[in-house]
Amino acid sequence: MKCISVKMEVANEQTKTVSRSFTMKGGDGPLSYARNSSLQKGVVDATKEMIIQAIANTLDIDKLCSESSKTFQIADFGCSIGPNTFYAMQNIIESVEQKCHAKHGSSASIDLEFQVFFNDHTSNDFNTLFSSLPPSLPYFAAGVPGSFYGRLFPKSSIQIGHSSSALQWLSKVPEEVVDSSSPAWNKGSIYCTGTEKEVAKAFAAQFENDMETFLNARAEELASGGLMVLVMGGIPDGISLCQTSIGKFYDFFGSCLLNLAKKGLVTEEKVKSFNLPLYFPSTKELKAIIGRNGDFSIERSDEIIEKLKHVHALPDAQIYISQIRAGMEGLIKHHFGKEIAEEFFQSYAAKHVETGFVFTDNACDNTLIFMILRRK
Amino acid sequence: MKCISVKMEVANEQTKTVSRSFTMKGGDGPLSYARNSSLQKGVVDATKEMIIQAIANTLDIDKLCSESSKTFQIADFGCSIGPNTFYAMQNIIESVEQKCHAKHGSSASIDLEFQVFFNDHTSNDFNTLFSSLPPSLPYFAAGVPGSFYGRLFPKSSIQIGHSSSALQWLSKVPEEVVDSSSPAWNKGSIYCTGTEKEVAKAFAAQFENDMETFLNARAEELASGGLMVLVMGGIPDGISLCQTSIGKFYDFFGSCLLNLAKKGLVTEEKVKSFNLPLYFPSTKELKAIIGRNGDFSIERSDEIIEKLKHVHALPDAQIYISQIRAGMEGLIKHHFGKEIAEEFFQSYAAKHVETGFVFTDNACDNTLIFMILRRK
């Protein structure tokens, strides 16, 4: 479970491109996420050093690893099907080992065994995830199916939780935004632009509700002193999503959906009842929710500026389009049906190349929110 | 990972039919294991009461569940894709809860949380397993990919291990039995009949080696006092497999493979190089291996007589043939190729119905070995 795939450059991370995706296309075919996720690694790379530092500075290894328990359990919430989750988990393990060595000398971690839990929706392609696990793993691997908006693990069993590019995805589209009789009806757009007050309120309430559920569940599952690494898409404070590059991309994507209606392939109502279950908070907003929850201290909080890269020339555009498709196909199929999805992505690809759509013109940058929470 | 699917009746368990399978066919199509495993439930039913009793009598709940750790972890080794693994795990959990209640009163288990690990080969269809998990589970579920002939879990992390109809499957066919230059060359059969001394020795050595690896790994993973429930196909002491109903079935199955060669679809060498990676030990043999390992005490040991049921009349034969196919297709495809597998199962089915093959005539019964081991 990842955010829509968009090619980005992370500020101050020269030549790095990052992107995010949703309900990943399974298997390992040419259109699969497994073959269309190399760009996502940029998020992992961009946050790698920050995680190493955060673990070095804030992890209380003695508290978490007693004499009687030499197992260190890590969970990735919304792992998708790899390989990025493998890089992220590897990085966390190396960071914990470094911390052990720094604290107790180089032999300290010999007895420590790592167990990594890869979590995503039950519909995630765990077969592909498992078959692509790297050989000679330095940890015991397990897959955990189910929504992270609910309990997934026994109490106090996880030492480090991690979630990257997943928490923008709401548990559902707020009902009122697709209800034509509601003042929050989002009739003009497929996402929360931020300009329609009632719509924005409905999405914000859904996000707050989902985050509370997430934090309550993780508060049960994380051991006291355990860390939660949060990486998610965000927007600068005071900016609406439609002013950002991602917003402009969704506008473009929505206009392609409307073309389906113009062609008579679907009704306009069908398009209007489609909303992306996504919400990009500001750091301030997220901090307030974490504060109200009260079970976690915020040990570190950063914003990484994301610069969307304008790609419409082939062959780069083709890579970009495949990324979008790997990320969005599940949603489109679910709402419009399988045949329409095929038609849609073909026309979307053509329009993308044809119009040379530039969604970075006059657009604000998006942000990646990076936070380290500590279970009190 | 289960033994070949054969329809059986368990002695003293009236009207119950049990069977076993291998490298299960994934998905939920008409030929899948998920739709062709109802008979396997007989093994679960036949051992249910024995497991309840064994847990009541031998589980040291206080030792395994301290004040600081209220998580009870159970692993099913060779779980296949359900639903039988779900019944077995449910039964173990209810047994542990009953034990808690009997010992500490009805409120004792309120704080106890169960985590169940479903283990099988990486190629097992975990997607189907996860999507068929019953709703409202009384435990946290996780899938663990990998061979149980190796470590899968952190040290002392499992309270109860379970393996049903899986340990007859060797990690591999002993090399010498398919080597025409070896005295252990198994030229006349596709399985370890037990009559060829050198062949039997090679298979027995492979089984012993595999069981040692299994026991060594489980000895690391099981908490002190933890239980290991073993259920596997066996033969009565002093009997050769070819004298039993299962042996006679393999003879029949092998003759169908030879028909492929007679038809010129494969070479005779190809058939001769095919051996089932299976070994059915006697209880005595298994006990000796467990004794040599030394890490487990045998708390209970039973033999359940299995009566193969003669089924060649339709529609029962069709159910039976589908079961065989769900269990054996992976092996046949792997050795002979996809197209040959299709051809083979069609001709096998025809021959099965046509000849009315009776493999229970003049055959000894097979046994199910049931053991409860306790980690010292």
JSON list of C-alpha atoms in Angstrom, two decimals, chain B residues 71-140:
[
{"chain": "B", "resi": 71, "resn": "THR", "atom": "CA", "xyz": [2.12, -13.79, 24.06]},
{"chain": "B", "resi": 72, "resn": "PHE", "atom": "CA", "xyz": [1.68, -17.44, 23.16]},
{"chain": "B", "resi": 73, "resn": "GLN", "atom": "CA", "xyz": [3.28, -18.31, 19.82]},
{"chain": "B", "resi": 74, "resn": "ILE", "atom": "CA", "xyz": [2.29, -21.32, 17.75]},
{"chain": "B", "resi": 75, "resn": "ALA", "atom": "CA", "xyz": [3.80, -22.45, 14.45]},
{"chain": "B", "resi": 76, "resn": "ASP", "atom": "CA", "xyz": [2.44, -24.88, 11.87]},
{"chain": "B", "resi": 77, "resn": "PHE", "atom": "CA", "xyz": [5.28, -26.40, 9.89]},
{"chain": "B", "resi": 78, "resn": "GLY", "atom": "CA", "xyz": [4.17, -27.38, 6.38]},
{"chain": "B", "resi": 79, "resn": "CYS", "atom": "CA", "xyz": [0.78, -25.68, 6.64]},
{"chain": "B", "resi": 80, "resn": "SER", "atom": "CA", "xyz": [-0.15, -25.78, 2.95]},
{"chain": "B", "resi": 81, "resn": "ILE", "atom": "CA", "xyz": [-2.93, -23.36, 1.96]},
{"chain": "B", "resi": 82, "resn": "GLY", "atom": "CA", "xyz": [-5.78, -24.20, 4.30]},
{"chain": "B", "resi": 83, "resn": "PRO", "atom": "CA", "xyz": [-8.36, -24.73, 5.49]},
{"chain": "B", "resi": 84, "resn": "ASN", "atom": "CA", "xyz": [-7.03, -27.69, 7.51]},
{"chain": "B", "resi": 85, "resn": "THR", "atom": "CA", "xyz": [-4.24, -25.68, 9.11]},
{"chain": "B", "resi": 86, "resn": "PHE", "atom": "CA", "xyz": [-6.89, -23.26, 10.44]},
{"chain": "B", "resi": 87, "resn": "TYR", "atom": "CA", "xyz": [-8.81, -26.10, 12.13]},
{"chain": "B", "resi": 88, "resn": "ALA", "atom": "CA", "xyz": [-5.61, -27.47, 13.66]},
{"chain": "B", "resi": 89, "resn": "MET", "atom": "CA", "xyz": [-4.47, -24.08, 14.99]},
{"chain": "B", "resi": 90, "resn": "GLN", "atom": "CA", "xyz": [-7.93, -23.33, 16.35]},
{"chain": "B", "resi": 91, "resn": "ASN", "atom": "CA", "xyz": [-7.90, -26.64, 18.18]},
{"chain": "B", "resi": 92, "resn": "ILE", "atom": "CA", "xyz": [-4.51, -25.95, 19.77]},
{"chain": "B", "resi": 93, "resn": "ILE", "atom": "CA", "xyz": [-5.59, -22.49, 20.91]},
{"chain": "B", "resi": 94, "resn": "GLU", "atom": "CA", "xyz": [-8.79, -23.81, 22.45]},
{"chain": "B", "resi": 95, "resn": "SER", "atom": "CA", "xyz": [-6.78, -26.51, 24.20]},
{"chain": "B", "resi": 96, "resn": "VAL", "atom": "CA", "xyz": [-4.37, -23.96, 25.66]},
{"chain": "B", "resi": 97, "resn": "GLU", "atom": "CA", "xyz": [-7.27, -21.80, 26.82]},
{"chain": "B", "resi": 98, "resn": "GLN", "atom": "CA", "xyz": [-8.93, -24.82, 28.43]},
{"chain": "B", "resi": 99, "resn": "LYS", "atom": "CA", "xyz": [-5.68, -25.59, 30.20]},
{"chain": "B", "resi": 100, "resn": "CYS", "atom": "CA", "xyz": [-5.49, -22.00, 31.43]},
{"chain": "B", "resi": 101, "resn": "HIS", "atom": "CA", "xyz": [-9.04, -22.10, 32.70]},
{"chain": "B", "resi": 102, "resn": "ALA", "atom": "CA", "xyz": [-8.55, -25.46, 34.40]},
{"chain": "B", "resi": 103, "resn": "LYS", "atom": "CA", "xyz": [-5.46, -24.19, 36.15]},
{"chain": "B", "resi": 104, "resn": "HIS", "atom": "CA", "xyz": [-6.28, -20.61, 36.98]},
{"chain": "B", "resi": 105, "resn": "GLY", "atom": "CA", "xyz": [-10.03, -20.24, 36.66]},
{"chain": "B", "resi": 106, "resn": "SER", "atom": "CA", "xyz": [-12.05, -18.89, 33.80]},
{"chain": "B", "resi": 107, "resn": "SER", "atom": "CA", "xyz": [-10.56, -15.39, 33.76]},
{"chain": "B", "resi": 108, "resn": "ALA", "atom": "CA", "xyz": [-6.93, -16.51, 33.53]},
{"chain": "B", "resi": 109, "resn": "SER", "atom": "CA", "xyz": [-6.51, -16.36, 29.78]},
{"chain": "B", "resi": 110, "resn": "ILE", "atom": "CA", "xyz": [-7.97, -12.91, 29.29]},
{"chain": "B", "resi": 111, "resn": "ASP", "atom": "CA", "xyz": [-4.53, -11.36, 28.94]},
{"chain": "B", "resi": 112, "resn": "LEU", "atom": "CA", "xyz": [-3.08, -14.12, 26.81]},
{"chain": "B", "resi": 113, "resn": "GLU", "atom": "CA", "xyz": [-2.61, -13.20, 23.16]},
{"chain": "B", "resi": 114, "resn": "PHE", "atom": "CA", "xyz": [-1.94, -15.82, 20.50]},
{"chain": "B", "resi": 115, "resn": "GLN", "atom": "CA", "xyz": [0.23, -15.39, 17.46]},
{"chain": "B", "resi": 116, "resn": "VAL", "atom": "CA", "xyz": [0.11, -18.13, 14.84]},
{"chain": "B", "resi": 117, "resn": "PHE", "atom": "CA", "xyz": [2.81, -18.59, 12.22]},
{"chain": "B", "resi": 118, "resn": "PHE", "atom": "CA", "xyz": [1.86, -20.48, 9.07]},
{"chain": "B", "resi": 119, "resn": "ASN", "atom": "CA", "xyz": [4.98, -21.97, 7.56]},
{"chain": "B", "resi": 120, "resn": "ASP", "atom": "CA", "xyz": [5.53, -23.65, 4.23]},
{"chain": "B", "resi": 121, "resn": "HIS", "atom": "CA", "xyz": [7.87, -23.47, 1.25]},
{"chain": "B", "resi": 122, "resn": "THR", "atom": "CA", "xyz": [8.31, -20.07, -0.38]},
{"chain": "B", "resi": 123, "resn": "SER", "atom": "CA", "xyz": [6.49, -21.48, -3.44]},
{"chain": "B", "resi": 124, "resn": "ASN", "atom": "CA", "xyz": [3.40, -22.26, -1.34]},
{"chain": "B", "resi": 125, "resn": "ASP", "atom": "CA", "xyz": [0.40, -20.15, -2.34]},
{"chain": "B", "resi": 126, "resn": "PHE", "atom": "CA", "xyz": [0.37, -17.79, 0.64]},
{"chain": "B", "resi": 127, "resn": "ASN", "atom": "CA", "xyz": [-1.98, -15.42, -1.19]},
{"chain": "B", "resi": 128, "resn": "THR", "atom": "CA", "xyz": [-4.67, -18.08, -1.12]},
{"chain": "B", "resi": 129, "resn": "LEU", "atom": "CA", "xyz": [-3.81, -19.00, 2.46]},
{"chain": "B", "resi": 130, "resn": "PHE", "atom": "CA", "xyz": [-4.14, -15.38, 3.63]},
{"chain": "B", "resi": 131, "resn": "SER", "atom": "CA", "xyz": [-7.30, -14.65, 1.66]},
{"chain": "B", "resi": 132, "resn": "SER", "atom": "CA", "xyz": [-9.00, -17.71, 3.16]},
{"chain": "B", "resi": 133, "resn": "LEU", "atom": "CA", "xyz": [-8.14, -16.93, 6.80]},
{"chain": "B", "resi": 134, "resn": "PRO", "atom": "CA", "xyz": [-11.37, -17.14, 8.78]},
{"chain": "B", "resi": 135, "resn": "PRO", "atom": "CA", "xyz": [-12.86, -13.79, 9.86]},
{"chain": "B", "resi": 136, "resn": "SER", "atom": "CA", "xyz": [-12.62, -12.65, 13.49]},
{"chain": "B", "resi": 137, "resn": "LEU", "atom": "CA", "xyz": [-9.54, -14.72, 14.25]},
{"chain": "B", "resi": 138, "resn": "PRO", "atom": "CA", "xyz": [-8.73, -15.29, 17.91]},
{"chain": "B", "resi": 139, "resn": "TYR", "atom": "CA", "xyz": [-5.03, -14.86, 17.05]},
{"chain": "B", "resi": 140, "resn": "PHE", "atom": "CA", "xyz": [-2.59, -12.68, 15.13]}
]
